[in-house]
Each structure stands twice: as structure tokens, then as C-alpha cells.
Coordinates of C-alpha atoms in Angstrom, one line a residue:
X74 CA 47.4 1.3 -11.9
X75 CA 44.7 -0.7 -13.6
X76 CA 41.7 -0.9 -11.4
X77 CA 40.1 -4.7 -11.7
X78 CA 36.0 -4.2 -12.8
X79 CA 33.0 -5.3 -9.8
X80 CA 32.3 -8.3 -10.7
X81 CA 28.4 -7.9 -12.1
X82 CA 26.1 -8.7 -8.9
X83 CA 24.2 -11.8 -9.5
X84 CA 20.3 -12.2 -8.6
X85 CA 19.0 -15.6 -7.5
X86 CA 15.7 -16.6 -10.0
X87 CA 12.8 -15.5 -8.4
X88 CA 10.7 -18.2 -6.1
X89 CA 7.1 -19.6 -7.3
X90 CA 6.2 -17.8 -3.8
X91 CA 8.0 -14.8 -4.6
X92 CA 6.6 -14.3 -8.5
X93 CA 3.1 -15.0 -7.0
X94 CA 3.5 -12.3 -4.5
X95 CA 4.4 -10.0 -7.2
X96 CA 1.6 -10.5 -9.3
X97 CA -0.7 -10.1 -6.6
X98 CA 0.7 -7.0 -6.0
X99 CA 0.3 -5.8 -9.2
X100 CA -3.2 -6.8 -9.7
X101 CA -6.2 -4.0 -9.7
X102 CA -6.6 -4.8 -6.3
X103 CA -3.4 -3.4 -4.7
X104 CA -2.2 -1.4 -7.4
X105 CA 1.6 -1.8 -5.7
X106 CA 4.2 0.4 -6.8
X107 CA 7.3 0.2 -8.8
X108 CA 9.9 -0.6 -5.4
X109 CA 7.0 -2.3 -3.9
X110 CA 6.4 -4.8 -6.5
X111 CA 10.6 -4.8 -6.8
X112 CA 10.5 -6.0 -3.3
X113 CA 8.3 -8.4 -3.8
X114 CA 10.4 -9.9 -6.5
X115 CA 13.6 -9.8 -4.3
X116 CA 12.3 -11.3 -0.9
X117 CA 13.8 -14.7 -1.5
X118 CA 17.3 -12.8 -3.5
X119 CA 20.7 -13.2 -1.6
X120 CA 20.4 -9.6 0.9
X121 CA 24.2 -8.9 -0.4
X122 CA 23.0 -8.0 -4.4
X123 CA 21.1 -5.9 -3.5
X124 CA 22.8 -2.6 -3.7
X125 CA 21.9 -2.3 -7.2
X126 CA 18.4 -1.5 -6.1
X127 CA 16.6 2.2 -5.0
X128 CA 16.7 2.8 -0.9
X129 CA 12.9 2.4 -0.5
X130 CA 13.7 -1.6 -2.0
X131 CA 16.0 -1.6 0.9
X132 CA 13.3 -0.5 3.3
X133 CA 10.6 -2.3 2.4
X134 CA 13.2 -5.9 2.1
X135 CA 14.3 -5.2 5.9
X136 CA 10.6 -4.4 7.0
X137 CA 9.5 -7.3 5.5
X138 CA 12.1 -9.6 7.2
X139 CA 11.4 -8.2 10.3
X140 CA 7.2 -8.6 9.7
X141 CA 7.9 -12.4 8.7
X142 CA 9.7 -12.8 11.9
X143 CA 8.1 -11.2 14.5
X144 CA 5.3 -13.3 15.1
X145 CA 7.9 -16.6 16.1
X146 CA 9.5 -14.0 18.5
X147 CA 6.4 -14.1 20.5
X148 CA 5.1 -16.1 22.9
X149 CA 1.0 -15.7 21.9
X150 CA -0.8 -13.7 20.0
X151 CA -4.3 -14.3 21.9
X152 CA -5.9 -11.2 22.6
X153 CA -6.7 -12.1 26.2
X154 CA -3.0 -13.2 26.9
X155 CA -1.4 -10.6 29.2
X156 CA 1.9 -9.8 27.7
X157 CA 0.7 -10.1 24.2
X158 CA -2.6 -8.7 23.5
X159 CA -2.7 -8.8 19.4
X160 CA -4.3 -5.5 19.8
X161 CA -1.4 -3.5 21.0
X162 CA 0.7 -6.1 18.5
X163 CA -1.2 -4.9 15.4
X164 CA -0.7 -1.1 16.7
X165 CA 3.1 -1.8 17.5
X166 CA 3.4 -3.6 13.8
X167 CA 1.9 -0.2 12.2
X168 CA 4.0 2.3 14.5
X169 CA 7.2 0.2 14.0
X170 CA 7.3 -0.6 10.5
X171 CA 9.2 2.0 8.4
X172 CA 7.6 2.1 5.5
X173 CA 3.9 1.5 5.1
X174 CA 4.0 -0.3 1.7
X175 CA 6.0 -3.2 3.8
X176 CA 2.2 -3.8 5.3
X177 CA 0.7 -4.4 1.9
X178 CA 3.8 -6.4 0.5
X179 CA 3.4 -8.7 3.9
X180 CA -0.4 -9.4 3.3
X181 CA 0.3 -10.1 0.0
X182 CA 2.5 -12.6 0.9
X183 CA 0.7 -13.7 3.5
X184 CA -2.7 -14.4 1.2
X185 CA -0.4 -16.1 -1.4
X186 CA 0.1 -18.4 1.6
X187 CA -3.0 -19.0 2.3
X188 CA -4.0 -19.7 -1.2
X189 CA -1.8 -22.6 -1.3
X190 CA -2.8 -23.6 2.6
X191 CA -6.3 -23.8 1.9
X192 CA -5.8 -26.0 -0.9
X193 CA -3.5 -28.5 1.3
X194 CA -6.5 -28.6 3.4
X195 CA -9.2 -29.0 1.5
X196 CA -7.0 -31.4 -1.0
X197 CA -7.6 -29.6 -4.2
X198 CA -4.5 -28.2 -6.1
X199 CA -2.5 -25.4 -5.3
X200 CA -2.8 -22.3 -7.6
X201 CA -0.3 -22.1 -10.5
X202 CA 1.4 -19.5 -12.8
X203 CA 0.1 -18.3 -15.6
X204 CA 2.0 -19.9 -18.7
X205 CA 3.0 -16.4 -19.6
X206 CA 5.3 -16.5 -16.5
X207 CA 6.4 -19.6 -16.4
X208 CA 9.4 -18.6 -18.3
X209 CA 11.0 -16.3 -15.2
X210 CA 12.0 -19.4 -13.2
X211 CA 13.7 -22.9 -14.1
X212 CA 12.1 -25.4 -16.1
X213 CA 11.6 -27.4 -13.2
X214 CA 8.2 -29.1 -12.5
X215 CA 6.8 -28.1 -8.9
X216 CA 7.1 -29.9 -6.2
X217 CA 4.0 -32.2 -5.1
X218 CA 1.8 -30.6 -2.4
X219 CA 3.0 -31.5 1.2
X220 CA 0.3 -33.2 3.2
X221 CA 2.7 -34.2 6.3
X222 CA 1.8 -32.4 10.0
X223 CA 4.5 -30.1 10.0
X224 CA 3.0 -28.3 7.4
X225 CA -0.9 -28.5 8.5
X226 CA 0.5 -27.2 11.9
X227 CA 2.2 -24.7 10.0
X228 CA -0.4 -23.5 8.1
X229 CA -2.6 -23.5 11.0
X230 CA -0.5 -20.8 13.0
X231 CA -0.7 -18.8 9.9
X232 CA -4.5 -18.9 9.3
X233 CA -4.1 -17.9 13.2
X234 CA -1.2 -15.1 12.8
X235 CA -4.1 -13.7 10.0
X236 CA -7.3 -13.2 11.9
X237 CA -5.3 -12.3 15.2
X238 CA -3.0 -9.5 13.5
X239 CA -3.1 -8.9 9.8
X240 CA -7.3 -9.3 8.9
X241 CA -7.6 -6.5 11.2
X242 CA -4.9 -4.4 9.5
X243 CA -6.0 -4.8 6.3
X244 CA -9.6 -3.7 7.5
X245 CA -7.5 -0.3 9.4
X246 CA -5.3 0.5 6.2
X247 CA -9.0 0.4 4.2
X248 CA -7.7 -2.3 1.7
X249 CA -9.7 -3.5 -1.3
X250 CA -12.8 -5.4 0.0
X251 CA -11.8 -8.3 -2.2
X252 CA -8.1 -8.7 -0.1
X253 CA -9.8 -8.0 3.0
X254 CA -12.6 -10.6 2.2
X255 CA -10.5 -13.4 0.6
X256 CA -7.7 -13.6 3.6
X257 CA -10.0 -13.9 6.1
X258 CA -11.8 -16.3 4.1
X259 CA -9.0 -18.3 3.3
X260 CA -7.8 -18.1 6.7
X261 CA -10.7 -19.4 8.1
X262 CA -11.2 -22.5 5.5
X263 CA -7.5 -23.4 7.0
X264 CA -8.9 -23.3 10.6
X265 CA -12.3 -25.2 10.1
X266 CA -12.7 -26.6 6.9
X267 CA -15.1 -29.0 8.1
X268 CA -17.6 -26.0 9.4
X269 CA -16.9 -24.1 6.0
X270 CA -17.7 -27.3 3.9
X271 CA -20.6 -27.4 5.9
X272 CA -22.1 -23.7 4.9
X273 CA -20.5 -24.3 1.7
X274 CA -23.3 -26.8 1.4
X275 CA -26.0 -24.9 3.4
X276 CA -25.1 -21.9 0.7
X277 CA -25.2 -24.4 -2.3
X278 CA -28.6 -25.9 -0.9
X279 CA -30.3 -22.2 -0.6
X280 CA -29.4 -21.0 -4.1
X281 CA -30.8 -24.4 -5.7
X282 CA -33.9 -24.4 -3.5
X283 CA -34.2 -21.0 -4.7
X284 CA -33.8 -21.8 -7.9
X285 CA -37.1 -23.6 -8.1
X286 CA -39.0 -20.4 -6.8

């Protein structure tokens, strides 16, 4: 008897988000491997296509669900909160993930974020792809950046989730100074952009007094 063929499993076109992640990833500054950087690419792909894909892709996909998750499944992530101290969170997230590359795949993702939250905040626009890229996804023009108070409040419990849980990891799994530097950065322009305009200009004041020395 004739055996029909599998019908050829079909992969959703890669997200903005997702294409960002990955180049992040494969920037000097992680230096991501190949099913790391395949994760990356498949975070926003339909889960059932992707049996076409190694075991670690597998891995790193379900760790990463389960990192993007965890912090709603929480009530706090204060460190003085008595149920949820983000200490013994950040020490739970490194025992219980199954694959360490999940970690750097999540911060990745997580600074992408950012990226794009500090520039809601501050007003400026969001960081594009390079033209070289652009070709991966549909011709479609991007959205408009959101400005409503879902997404501020959004972004705000990220910036939050970064400095309580994922700064510090970075810092433990000795990360490239420039990640470690930029996300909490970013994180904190999200939280208090007034303060960091303000010793944005106190900086710029210093280097053009200096200037005249």
C-alpha cells in the first residue's frame, strides 16, 4: 500500500522581537551557539514544527517558556517579601533551568525589551533592523510605538523583573561587561527616567566644563 508523504512542517516568519534576539545573540558579546541562536529564532514558531529541530532546540524552547513565565506566577519579587525573596528566586532560576544557554537566550531577550522600553519612555524611536535583515520578515511597515499605560506599566515590571532577578544573574554567570552594564542601565532609565535625564545632564555639564580646562 502506498504510504501518503508528511506533509512538509511549516515555520511561522520570524518576529521583529525574535530576529533582534537573534542577532544579539550572535554578536561578539554573547558569542551564542548554533541551537542557541536556533532558539532564539524559534521562540515566537508554532511549538508543533518543531520536531525538525536538534534536542538541545527543544531544551532551551521549553526553558525559555518556562523563564518568561515564571515571574507572573509569583506574587513579588522584593527581596524583603517573605515567601519570595528574589535571592533564593535567582538561585531556584539557575538550579531549575535545564540548560544553561536558556539564561543567556532569556537575557537577550530580556535586553531587546528593554531597548525598545527605554525608548517608549524617553520618546525617542525604537531600534530597528538592519536593512540587510529586513528581508527575513513581511514587507510590512512596523507598528507605531505604544505610549498607552498598559504598556508603561508593563515595561515597568520588567525594568523591575531585571534588577530584582536577571542583573544579578548576568553579574554570577560573569557575562560580558557591556550586557551586564547596558541592562541594568536600560533597566533603570525605564524606572527613573527623570533621575537619569538628570545625571545625563550633570555628566554632559562635567565633560564640557572640562573641556575648557
Amino acid at each position: 500500500a502506498l504510504v501518503a508523504p508528511r506533509p512538509a512542517a511549516r515555520l511561522s516568519t520570524p518576529t521583529p522581537l525574535s530576529l533582534q534576539t537573534f542577532l544579539l545573540l550572535a554578536s561578539p558579546v554573547f558569542r551564542a551557539d548554533a541551537p542557541t541562536l536556533t532558539a532564539a529564532l524559534l521562540s515566537s514558531a508554532p511549538r508543533d514544527s518543531l520536531d525538525l529541530f536538534h534536542p538541545d532546540t527543544h531544551t532551551l524552547l521549553a526553558d525559555f517558556a518556562w523563564l518568561s513565565a515564571l515571574p507572573a506566577s509569583l506574587p513579588s519579587l522584593d527581596d524583603h517579601a517573605p515567601n519570595t525573596p528574589a535571592a533564593l528566586l535567582r538561585e531556584y532560576v539557575i538550579r531549575a533551568t535545564q540548560d544553561p544557554r536558556a539564561l543567556h537566550l532569556h537575557l537577550a531577550h530580556l535586553l531587546t525589551l528593554l531597548r525598545h522600553d527605554a525608548a517608549l519612555v524617553t520618546g525617542a524611536c525604537p531600534p530597528q533592523l538592519p536593512p540587510s535583515t529586513r528581508g527575513l520578515l513581511h514587507p510590512t511597515p512596523p507598528p507605531p510605538p505604544a505610549t498607552d499605560v498598559g504598556d508603561l506599566a508593563g515595561a515597568h515590571l520588567r525594568a523591575l523583573e531585571v534588577l530584582q532577578v536577571y542583573a544579578p544573574l548576568a553579574h554570577a554567570l560573569g557575562m560580558a561587561e557591556a550586557v551586564r552594564e547596558e541592562i541594568e542601565d536600560k533597566a533603570f532609565r525605564v524606572l527613573f527616567p527623570a533621575a537619569y535625564r538628570g545625571v545625563e545632564g550633570w555628566h554632559a555639564g562635567l565633560a564640557t566644563g572640562g573641556e575648557g580646562l
